[in-house]
PDB file of N, CA and C in Angstrom:
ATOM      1  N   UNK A   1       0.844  -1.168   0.000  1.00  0.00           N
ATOM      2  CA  UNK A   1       0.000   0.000   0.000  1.00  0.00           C
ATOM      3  C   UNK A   1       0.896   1.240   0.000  1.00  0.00           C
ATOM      4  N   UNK A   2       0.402   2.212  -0.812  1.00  0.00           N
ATOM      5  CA  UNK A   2       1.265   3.314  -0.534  1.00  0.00           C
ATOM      6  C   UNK A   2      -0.003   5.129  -0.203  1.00  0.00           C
ATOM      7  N   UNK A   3       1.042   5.051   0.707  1.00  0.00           N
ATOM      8  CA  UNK A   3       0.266   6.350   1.298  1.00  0.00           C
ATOM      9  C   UNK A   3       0.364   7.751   0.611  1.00  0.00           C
ATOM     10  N   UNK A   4      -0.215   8.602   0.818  1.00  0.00           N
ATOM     11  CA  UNK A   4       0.494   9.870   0.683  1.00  0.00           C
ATOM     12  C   UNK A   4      -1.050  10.686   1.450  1.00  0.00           C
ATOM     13  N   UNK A   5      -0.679  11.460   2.097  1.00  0.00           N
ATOM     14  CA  UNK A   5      -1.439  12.705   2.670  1.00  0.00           C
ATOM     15  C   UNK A   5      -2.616  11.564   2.997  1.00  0.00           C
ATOM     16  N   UNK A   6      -3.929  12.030   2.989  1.00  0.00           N
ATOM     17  CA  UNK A   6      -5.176  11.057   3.306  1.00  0.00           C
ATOM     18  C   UNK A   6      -5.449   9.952   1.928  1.00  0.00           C
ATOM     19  N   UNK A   7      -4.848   9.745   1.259  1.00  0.00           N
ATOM     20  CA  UNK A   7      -4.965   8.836   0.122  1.00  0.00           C
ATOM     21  C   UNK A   7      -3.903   7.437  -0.074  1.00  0.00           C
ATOM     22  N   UNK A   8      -4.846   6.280  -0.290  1.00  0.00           N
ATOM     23  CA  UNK A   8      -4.438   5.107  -0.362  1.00  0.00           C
ATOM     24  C   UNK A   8      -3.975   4.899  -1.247  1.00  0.00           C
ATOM     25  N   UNK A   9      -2.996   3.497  -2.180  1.00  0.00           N
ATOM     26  CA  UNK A   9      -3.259   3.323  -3.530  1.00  0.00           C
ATOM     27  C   UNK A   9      -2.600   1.913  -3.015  1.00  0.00           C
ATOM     28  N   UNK A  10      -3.462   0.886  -3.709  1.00  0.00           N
ATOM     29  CA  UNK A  10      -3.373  -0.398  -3.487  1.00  0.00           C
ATOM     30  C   UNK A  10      -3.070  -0.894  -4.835  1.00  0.00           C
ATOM     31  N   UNK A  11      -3.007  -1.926  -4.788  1.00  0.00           N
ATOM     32  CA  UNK A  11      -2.544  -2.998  -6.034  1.00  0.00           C
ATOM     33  C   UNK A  11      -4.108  -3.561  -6.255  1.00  0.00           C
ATOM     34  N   UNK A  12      -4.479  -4.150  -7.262  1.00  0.00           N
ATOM     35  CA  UNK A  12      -5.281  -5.125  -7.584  1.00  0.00           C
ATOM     36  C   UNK A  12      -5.225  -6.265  -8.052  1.00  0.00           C
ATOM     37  N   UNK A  13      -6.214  -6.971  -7.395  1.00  0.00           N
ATOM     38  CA  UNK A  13      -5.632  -8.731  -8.566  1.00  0.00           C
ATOM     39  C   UNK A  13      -5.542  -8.180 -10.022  1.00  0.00           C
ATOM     40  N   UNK A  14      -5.986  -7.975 -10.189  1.00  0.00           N
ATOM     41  CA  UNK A  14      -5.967  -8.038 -12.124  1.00  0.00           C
ATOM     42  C   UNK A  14      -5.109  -6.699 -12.801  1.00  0.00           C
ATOM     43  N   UNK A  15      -3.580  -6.628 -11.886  1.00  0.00           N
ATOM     44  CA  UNK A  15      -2.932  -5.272 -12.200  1.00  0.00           C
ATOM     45  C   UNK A  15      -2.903  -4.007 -12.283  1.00  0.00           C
ATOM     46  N   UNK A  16      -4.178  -3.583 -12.213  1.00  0.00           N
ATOM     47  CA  UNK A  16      -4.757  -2.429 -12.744  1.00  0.00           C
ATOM     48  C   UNK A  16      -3.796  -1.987 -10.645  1.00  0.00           C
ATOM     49  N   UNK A  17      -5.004  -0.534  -9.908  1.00  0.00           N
ATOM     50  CA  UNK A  17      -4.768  -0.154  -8.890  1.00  0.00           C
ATOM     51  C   UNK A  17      -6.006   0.443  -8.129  1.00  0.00           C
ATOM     52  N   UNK A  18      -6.130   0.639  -6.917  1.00  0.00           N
ATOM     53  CA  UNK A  18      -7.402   1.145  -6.265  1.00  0.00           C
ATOM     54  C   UNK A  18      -6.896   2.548  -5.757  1.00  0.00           C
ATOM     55  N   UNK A  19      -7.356   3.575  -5.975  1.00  0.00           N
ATOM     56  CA  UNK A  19      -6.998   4.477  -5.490  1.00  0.00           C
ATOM     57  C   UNK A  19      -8.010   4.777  -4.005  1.00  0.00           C
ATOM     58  N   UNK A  20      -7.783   5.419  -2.892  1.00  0.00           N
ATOM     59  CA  UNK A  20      -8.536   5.373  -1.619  1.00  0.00           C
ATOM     60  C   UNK A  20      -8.612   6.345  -1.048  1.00  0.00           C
ATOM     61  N   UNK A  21      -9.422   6.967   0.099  1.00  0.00           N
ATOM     62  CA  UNK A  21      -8.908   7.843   1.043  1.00  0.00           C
ATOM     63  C   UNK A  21      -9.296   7.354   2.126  1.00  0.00           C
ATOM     64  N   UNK A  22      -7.782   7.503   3.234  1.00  0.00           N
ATOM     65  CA  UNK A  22      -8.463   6.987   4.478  1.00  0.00           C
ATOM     66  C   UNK A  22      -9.317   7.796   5.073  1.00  0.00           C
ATOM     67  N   UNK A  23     -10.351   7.247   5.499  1.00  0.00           N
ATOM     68  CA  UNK A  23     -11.297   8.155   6.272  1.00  0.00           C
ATOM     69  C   UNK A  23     -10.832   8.695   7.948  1.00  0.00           C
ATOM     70  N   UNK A  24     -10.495   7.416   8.411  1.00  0.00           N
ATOM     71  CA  UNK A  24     -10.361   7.739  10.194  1.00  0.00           C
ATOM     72  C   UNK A  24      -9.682   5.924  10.193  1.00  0.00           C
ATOM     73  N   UNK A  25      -9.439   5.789  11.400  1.00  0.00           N
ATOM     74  CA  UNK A  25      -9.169   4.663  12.488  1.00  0.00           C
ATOM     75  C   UNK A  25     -10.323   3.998  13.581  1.00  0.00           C
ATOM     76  N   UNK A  26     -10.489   3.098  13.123  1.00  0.00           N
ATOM     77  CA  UNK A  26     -11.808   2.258  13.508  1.00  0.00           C
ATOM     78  C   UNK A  26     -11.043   1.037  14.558  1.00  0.00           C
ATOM     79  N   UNK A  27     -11.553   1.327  15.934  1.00  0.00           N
ATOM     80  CA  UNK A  27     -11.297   0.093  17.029  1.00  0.00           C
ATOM     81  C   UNK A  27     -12.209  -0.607  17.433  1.00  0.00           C
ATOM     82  N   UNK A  28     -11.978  -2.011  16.585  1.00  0.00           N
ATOM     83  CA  UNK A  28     -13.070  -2.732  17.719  1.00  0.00           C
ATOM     84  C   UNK A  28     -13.171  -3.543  18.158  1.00  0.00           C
ATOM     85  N   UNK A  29     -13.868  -4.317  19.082  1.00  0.00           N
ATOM     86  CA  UNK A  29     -14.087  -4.714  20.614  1.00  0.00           C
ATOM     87  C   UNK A  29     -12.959  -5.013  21.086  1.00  0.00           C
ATOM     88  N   UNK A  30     -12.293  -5.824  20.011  1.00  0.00           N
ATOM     89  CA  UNK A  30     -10.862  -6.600  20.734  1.00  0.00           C
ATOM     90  C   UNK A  30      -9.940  -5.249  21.027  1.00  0.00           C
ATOM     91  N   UNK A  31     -10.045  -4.230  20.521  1.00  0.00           N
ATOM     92  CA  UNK A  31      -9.021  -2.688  20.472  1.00  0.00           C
ATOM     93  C   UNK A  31      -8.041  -3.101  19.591  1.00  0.00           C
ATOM     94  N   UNK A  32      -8.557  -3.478  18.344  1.00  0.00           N
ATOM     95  CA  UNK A  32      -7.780  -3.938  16.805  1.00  0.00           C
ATOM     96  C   UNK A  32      -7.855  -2.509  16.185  1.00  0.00           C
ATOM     97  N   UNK A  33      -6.978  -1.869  16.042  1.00  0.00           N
ATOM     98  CA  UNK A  33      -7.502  -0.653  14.973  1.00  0.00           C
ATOM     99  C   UNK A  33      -7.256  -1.169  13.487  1.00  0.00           C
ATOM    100  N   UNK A  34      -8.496  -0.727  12.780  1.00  0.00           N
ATOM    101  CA  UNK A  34      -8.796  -0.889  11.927  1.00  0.00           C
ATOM    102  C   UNK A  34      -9.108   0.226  10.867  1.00  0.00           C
ATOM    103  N   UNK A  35      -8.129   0.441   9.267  1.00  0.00           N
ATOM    104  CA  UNK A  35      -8.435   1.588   8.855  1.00  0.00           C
ATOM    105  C   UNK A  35      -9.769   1.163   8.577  1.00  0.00           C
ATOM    106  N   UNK A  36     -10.446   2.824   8.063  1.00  0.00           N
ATOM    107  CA  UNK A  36     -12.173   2.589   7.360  1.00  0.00           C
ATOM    108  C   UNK A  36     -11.461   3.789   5.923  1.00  0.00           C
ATOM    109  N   UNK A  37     -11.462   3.195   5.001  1.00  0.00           N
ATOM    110  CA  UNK A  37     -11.280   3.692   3.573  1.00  0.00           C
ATOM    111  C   UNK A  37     -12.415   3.627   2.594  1.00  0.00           C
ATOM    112  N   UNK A  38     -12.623   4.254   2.110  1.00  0.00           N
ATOM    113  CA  UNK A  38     -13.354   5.030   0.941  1.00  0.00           C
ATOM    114  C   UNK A  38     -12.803   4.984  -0.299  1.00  0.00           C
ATOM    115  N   UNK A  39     -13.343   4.025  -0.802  1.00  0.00           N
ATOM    116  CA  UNK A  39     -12.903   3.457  -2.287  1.00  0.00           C
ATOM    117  C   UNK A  39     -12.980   4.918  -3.875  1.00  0.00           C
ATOM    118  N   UNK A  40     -12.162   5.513  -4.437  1.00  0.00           N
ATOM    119  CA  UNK A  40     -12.565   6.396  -5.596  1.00  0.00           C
ATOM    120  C   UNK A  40     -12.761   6.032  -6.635  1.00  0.00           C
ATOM    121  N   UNK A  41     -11.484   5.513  -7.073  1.00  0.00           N
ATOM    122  CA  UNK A  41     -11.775   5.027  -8.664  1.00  0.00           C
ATOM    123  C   UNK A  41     -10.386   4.083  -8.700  1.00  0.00           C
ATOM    124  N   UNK A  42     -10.744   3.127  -9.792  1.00  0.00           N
ATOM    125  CA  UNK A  42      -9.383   2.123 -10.466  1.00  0.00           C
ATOM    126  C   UNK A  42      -9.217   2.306 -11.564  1.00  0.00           C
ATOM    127  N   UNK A  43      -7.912   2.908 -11.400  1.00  0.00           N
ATOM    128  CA  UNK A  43      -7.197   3.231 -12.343  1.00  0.00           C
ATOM    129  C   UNK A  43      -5.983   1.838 -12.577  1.00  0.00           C
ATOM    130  N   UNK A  44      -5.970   2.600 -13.832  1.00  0.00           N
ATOM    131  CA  UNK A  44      -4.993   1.244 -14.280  1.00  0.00           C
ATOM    132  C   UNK A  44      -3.812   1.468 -14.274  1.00  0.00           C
ATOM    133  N   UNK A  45      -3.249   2.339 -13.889  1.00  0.00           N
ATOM    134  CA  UNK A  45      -1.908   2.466 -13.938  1.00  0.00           C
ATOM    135  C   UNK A  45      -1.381   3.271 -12.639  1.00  0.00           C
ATOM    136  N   UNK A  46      -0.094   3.464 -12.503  1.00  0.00           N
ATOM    137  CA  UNK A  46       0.089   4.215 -11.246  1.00  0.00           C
ATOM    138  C   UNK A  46      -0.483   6.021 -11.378  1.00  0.00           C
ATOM    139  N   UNK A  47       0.857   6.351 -12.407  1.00  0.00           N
ATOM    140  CA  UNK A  47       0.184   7.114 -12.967  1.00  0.00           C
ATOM    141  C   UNK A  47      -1.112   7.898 -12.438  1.00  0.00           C
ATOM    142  N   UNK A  48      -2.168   6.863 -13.554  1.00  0.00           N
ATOM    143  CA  UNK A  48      -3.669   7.798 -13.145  1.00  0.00           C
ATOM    144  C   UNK A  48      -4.339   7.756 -11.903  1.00  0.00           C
ATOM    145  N   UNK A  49      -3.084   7.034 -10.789  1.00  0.00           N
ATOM    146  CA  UNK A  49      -3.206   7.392  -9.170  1.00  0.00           C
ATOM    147  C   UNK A  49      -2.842   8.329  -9.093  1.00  0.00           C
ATOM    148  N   UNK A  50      -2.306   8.613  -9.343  1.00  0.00           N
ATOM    149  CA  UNK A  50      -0.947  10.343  -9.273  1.00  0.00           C
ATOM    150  C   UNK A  50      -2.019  11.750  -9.775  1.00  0.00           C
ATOM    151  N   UNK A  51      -2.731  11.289 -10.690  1.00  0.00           N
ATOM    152  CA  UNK A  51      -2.868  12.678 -11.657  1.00  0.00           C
ATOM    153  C   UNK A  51      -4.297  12.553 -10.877  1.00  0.00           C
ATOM    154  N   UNK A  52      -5.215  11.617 -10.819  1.00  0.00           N
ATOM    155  CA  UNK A  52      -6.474  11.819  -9.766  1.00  0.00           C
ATOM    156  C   UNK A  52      -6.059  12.297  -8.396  1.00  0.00           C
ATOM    157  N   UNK A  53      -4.942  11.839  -7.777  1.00  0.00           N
ATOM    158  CA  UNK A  53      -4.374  12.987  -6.618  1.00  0.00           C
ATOM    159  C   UNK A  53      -4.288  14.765  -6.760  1.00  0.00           C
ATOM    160  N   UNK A  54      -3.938  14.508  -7.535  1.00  0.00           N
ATOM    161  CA  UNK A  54      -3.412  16.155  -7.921  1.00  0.00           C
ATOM    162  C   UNK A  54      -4.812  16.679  -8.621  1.00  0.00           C
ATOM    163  N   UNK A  55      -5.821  16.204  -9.427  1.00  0.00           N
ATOM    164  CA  UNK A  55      -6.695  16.640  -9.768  1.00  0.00           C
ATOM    165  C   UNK A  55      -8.008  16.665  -8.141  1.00  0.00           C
ATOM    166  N   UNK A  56      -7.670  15.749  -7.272  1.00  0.00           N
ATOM    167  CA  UNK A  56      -8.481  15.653  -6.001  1.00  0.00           C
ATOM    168  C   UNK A  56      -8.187  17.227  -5.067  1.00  0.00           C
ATOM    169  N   UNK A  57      -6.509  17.250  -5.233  1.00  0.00           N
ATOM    170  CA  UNK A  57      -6.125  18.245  -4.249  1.00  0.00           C
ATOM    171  C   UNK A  57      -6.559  19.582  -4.841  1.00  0.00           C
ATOM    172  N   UNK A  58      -6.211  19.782  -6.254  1.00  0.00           N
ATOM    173  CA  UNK A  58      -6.931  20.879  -6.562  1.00  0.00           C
ATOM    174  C   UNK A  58      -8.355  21.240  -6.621  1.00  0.00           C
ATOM    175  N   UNK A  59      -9.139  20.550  -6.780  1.00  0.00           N
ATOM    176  CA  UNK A  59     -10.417  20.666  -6.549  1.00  0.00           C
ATOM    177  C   UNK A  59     -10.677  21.203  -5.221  1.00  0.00           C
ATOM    178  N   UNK A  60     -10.264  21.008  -4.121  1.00  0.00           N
ATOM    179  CA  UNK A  60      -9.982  21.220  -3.077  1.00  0.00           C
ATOM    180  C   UNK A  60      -9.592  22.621  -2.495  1.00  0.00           C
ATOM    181  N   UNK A  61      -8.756  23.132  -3.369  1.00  0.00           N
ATOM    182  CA  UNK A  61      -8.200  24.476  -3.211  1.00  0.00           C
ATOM    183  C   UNK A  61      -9.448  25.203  -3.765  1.00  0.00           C
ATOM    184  N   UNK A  62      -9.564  24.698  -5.231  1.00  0.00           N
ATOM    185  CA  UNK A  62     -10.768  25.889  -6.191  1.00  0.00           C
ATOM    186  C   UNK A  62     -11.985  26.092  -4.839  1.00  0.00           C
ATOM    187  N   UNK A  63     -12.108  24.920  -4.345  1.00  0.00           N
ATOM    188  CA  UNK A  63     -13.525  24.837  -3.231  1.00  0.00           C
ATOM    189  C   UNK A  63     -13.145  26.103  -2.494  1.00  0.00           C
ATOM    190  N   UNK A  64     -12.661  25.950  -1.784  1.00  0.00           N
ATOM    191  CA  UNK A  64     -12.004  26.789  -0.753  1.00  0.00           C
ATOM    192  C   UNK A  64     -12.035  28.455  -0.968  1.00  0.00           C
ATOM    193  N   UNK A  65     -11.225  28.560  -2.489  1.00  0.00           N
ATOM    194  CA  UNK A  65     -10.797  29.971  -2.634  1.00  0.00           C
ATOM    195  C   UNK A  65     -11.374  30.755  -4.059  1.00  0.00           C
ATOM    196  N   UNK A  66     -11.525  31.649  -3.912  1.00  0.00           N
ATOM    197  CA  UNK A  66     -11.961  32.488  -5.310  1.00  0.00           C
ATOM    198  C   UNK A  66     -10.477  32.710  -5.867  1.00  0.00           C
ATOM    199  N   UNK A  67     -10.378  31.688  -6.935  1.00  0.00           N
ATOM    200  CA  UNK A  67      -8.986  31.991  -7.945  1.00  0.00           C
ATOM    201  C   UNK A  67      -9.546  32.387  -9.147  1.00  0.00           C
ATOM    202  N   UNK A  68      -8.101  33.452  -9.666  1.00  0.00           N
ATOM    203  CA  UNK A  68      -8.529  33.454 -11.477  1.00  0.00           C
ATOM    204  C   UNK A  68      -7.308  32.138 -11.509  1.00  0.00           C
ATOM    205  N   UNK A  69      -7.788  32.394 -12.927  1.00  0.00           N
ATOM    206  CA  UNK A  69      -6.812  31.369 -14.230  1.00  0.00           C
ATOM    207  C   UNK A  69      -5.512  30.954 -13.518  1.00  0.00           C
ATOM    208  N   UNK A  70      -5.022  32.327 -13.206  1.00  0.00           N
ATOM    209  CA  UNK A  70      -3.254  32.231 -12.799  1.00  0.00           C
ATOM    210  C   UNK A  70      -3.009  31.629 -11.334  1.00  0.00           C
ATOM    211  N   UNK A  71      -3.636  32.199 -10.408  1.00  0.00           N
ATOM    212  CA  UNK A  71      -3.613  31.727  -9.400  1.00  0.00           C
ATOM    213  C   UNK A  71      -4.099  30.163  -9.287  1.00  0.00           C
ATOM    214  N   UNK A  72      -4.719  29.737 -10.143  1.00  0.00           N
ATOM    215  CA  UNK A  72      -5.274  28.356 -10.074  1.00  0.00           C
ATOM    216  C   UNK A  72      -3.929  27.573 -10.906  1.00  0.00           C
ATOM    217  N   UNK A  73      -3.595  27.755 -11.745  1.00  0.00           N
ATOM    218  CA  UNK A  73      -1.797  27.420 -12.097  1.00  0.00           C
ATOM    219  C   UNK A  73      -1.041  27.120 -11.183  1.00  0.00           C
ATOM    220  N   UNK A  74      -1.278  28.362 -10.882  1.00  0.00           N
ATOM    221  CA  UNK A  74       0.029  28.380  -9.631  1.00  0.00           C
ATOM    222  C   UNK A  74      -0.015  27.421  -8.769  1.00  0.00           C
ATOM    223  N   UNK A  75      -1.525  27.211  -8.153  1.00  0.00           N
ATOM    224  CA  UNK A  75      -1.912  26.227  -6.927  1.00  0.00           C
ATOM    225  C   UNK A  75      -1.597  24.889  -7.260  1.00  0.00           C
ATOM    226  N   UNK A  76      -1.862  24.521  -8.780  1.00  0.00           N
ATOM    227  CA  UNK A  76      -1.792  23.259  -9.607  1.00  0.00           C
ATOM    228  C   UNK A  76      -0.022  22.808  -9.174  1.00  0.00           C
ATOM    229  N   UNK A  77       0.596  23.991  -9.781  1.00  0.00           N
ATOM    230  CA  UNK A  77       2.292  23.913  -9.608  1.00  0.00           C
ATOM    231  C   UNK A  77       2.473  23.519  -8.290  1.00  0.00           C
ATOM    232  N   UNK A  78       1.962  23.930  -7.453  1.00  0.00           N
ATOM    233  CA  UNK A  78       2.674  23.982  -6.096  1.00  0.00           C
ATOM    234  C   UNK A  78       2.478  22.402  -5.692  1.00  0.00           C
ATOM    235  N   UNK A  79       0.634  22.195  -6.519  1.00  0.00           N
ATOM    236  CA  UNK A  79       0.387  20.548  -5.713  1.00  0.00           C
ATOM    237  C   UNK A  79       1.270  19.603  -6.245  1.00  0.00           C
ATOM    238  N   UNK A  80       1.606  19.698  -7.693  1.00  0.00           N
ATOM    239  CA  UNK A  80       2.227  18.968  -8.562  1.00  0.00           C
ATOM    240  C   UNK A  80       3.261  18.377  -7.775  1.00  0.00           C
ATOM    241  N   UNK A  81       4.515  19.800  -7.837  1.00  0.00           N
ATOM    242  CA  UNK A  81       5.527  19.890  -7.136  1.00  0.00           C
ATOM    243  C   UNK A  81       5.650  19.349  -5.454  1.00  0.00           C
ATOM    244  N   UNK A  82       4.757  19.371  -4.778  1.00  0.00           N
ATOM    245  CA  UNK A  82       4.931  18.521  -3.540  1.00  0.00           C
ATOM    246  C   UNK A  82       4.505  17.466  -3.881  1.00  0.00           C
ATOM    247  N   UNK A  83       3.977  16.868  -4.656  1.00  0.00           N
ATOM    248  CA  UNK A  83       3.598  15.672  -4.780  1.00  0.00           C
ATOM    249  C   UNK A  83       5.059  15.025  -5.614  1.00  0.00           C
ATOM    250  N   UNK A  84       5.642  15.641  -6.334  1.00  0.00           N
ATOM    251  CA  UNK A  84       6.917  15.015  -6.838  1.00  0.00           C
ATOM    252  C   UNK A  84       8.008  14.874  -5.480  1.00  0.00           C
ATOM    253  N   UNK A  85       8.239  15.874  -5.018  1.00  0.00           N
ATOM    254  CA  UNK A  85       9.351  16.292  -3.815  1.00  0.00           C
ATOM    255  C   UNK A  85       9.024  15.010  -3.019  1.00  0.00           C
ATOM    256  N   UNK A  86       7.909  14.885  -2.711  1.00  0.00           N
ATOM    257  CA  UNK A  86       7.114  13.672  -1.395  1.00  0.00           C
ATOM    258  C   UNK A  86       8.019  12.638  -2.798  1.00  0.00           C
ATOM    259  N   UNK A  87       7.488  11.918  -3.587  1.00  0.00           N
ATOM    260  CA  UNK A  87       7.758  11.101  -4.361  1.00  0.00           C
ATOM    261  C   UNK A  87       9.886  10.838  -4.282  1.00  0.00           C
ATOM    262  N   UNK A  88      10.620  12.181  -4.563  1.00  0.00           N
ATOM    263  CA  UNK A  88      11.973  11.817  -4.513  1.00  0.00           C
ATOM    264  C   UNK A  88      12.407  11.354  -3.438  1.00  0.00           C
ATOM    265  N   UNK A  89      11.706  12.291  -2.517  1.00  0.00           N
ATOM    266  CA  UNK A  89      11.907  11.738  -0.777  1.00  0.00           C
ATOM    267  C   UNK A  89      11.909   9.961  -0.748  1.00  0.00           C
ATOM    268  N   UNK A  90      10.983   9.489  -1.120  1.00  0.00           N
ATOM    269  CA  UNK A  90      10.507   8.380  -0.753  1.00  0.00           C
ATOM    270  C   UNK A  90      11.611   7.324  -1.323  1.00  0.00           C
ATOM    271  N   UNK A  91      12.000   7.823  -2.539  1.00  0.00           N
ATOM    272  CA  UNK A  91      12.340   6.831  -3.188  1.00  0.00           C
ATOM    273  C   UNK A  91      14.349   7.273  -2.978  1.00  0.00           C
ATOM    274  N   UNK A  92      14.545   7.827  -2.649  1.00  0.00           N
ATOM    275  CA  UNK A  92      15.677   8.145  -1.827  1.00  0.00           C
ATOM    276  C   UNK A  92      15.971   7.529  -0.620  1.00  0.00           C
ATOM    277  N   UNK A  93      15.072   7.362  -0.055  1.00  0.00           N
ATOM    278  CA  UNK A  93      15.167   6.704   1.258  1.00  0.00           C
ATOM    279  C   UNK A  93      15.315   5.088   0.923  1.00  0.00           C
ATOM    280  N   UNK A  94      14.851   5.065  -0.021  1.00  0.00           N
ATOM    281  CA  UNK A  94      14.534   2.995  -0.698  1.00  0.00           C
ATOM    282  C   UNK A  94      15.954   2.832  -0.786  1.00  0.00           C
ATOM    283  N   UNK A  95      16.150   3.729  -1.450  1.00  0.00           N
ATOM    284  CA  UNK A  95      17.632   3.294  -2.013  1.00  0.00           C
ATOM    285  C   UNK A  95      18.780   4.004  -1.770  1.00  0.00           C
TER     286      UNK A  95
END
């Protein structure tokens, strides 16, 4: 499974991938925590995990804020770009 911010991305039997968001942490009776995830879409590649992230986070911002054109660029750049930086991080550390 790989994480990033509140979003899952799993493997599937049949190659493709599940993209997710965790919702919260669910304990029960035994005090097992248990994630509770929220299924989005399967995508078939990693990839169109990546670009439904970045299209999720921006949606997110537009909600939020009255942007023009440029400022909505900009916000796009910035998500892009932490979402790559998070990505070198990660894979720096692998290896």
């Amino acid at each position: 499974m790989i994480r990033y911010k509140e979003y899952v991305i799993k493997a599937n039997a049949e190659g493709g991938y599940i993209l997710g968001k965790n919702l919260k942490v669910v304990v029960d009776q035994n005090g097992k925590e248990n994630e509770s995830i929220t299924y989005i879409c399967y995508p078939a590649t990693l990839k169109g995990c990546l670009n439904k992230i970045v299209s999720l986070e921006l949606a997110k911002v537009i909600d939020n804020n009255v942007l023009d054109l440029r400022q909505t660029i900009i916000e796009l750049d910035n998500i892009t770009t932490h979402l790559e930086n998070t990505l070198k991080g990660l894979i720096k550390e692998e290896f």
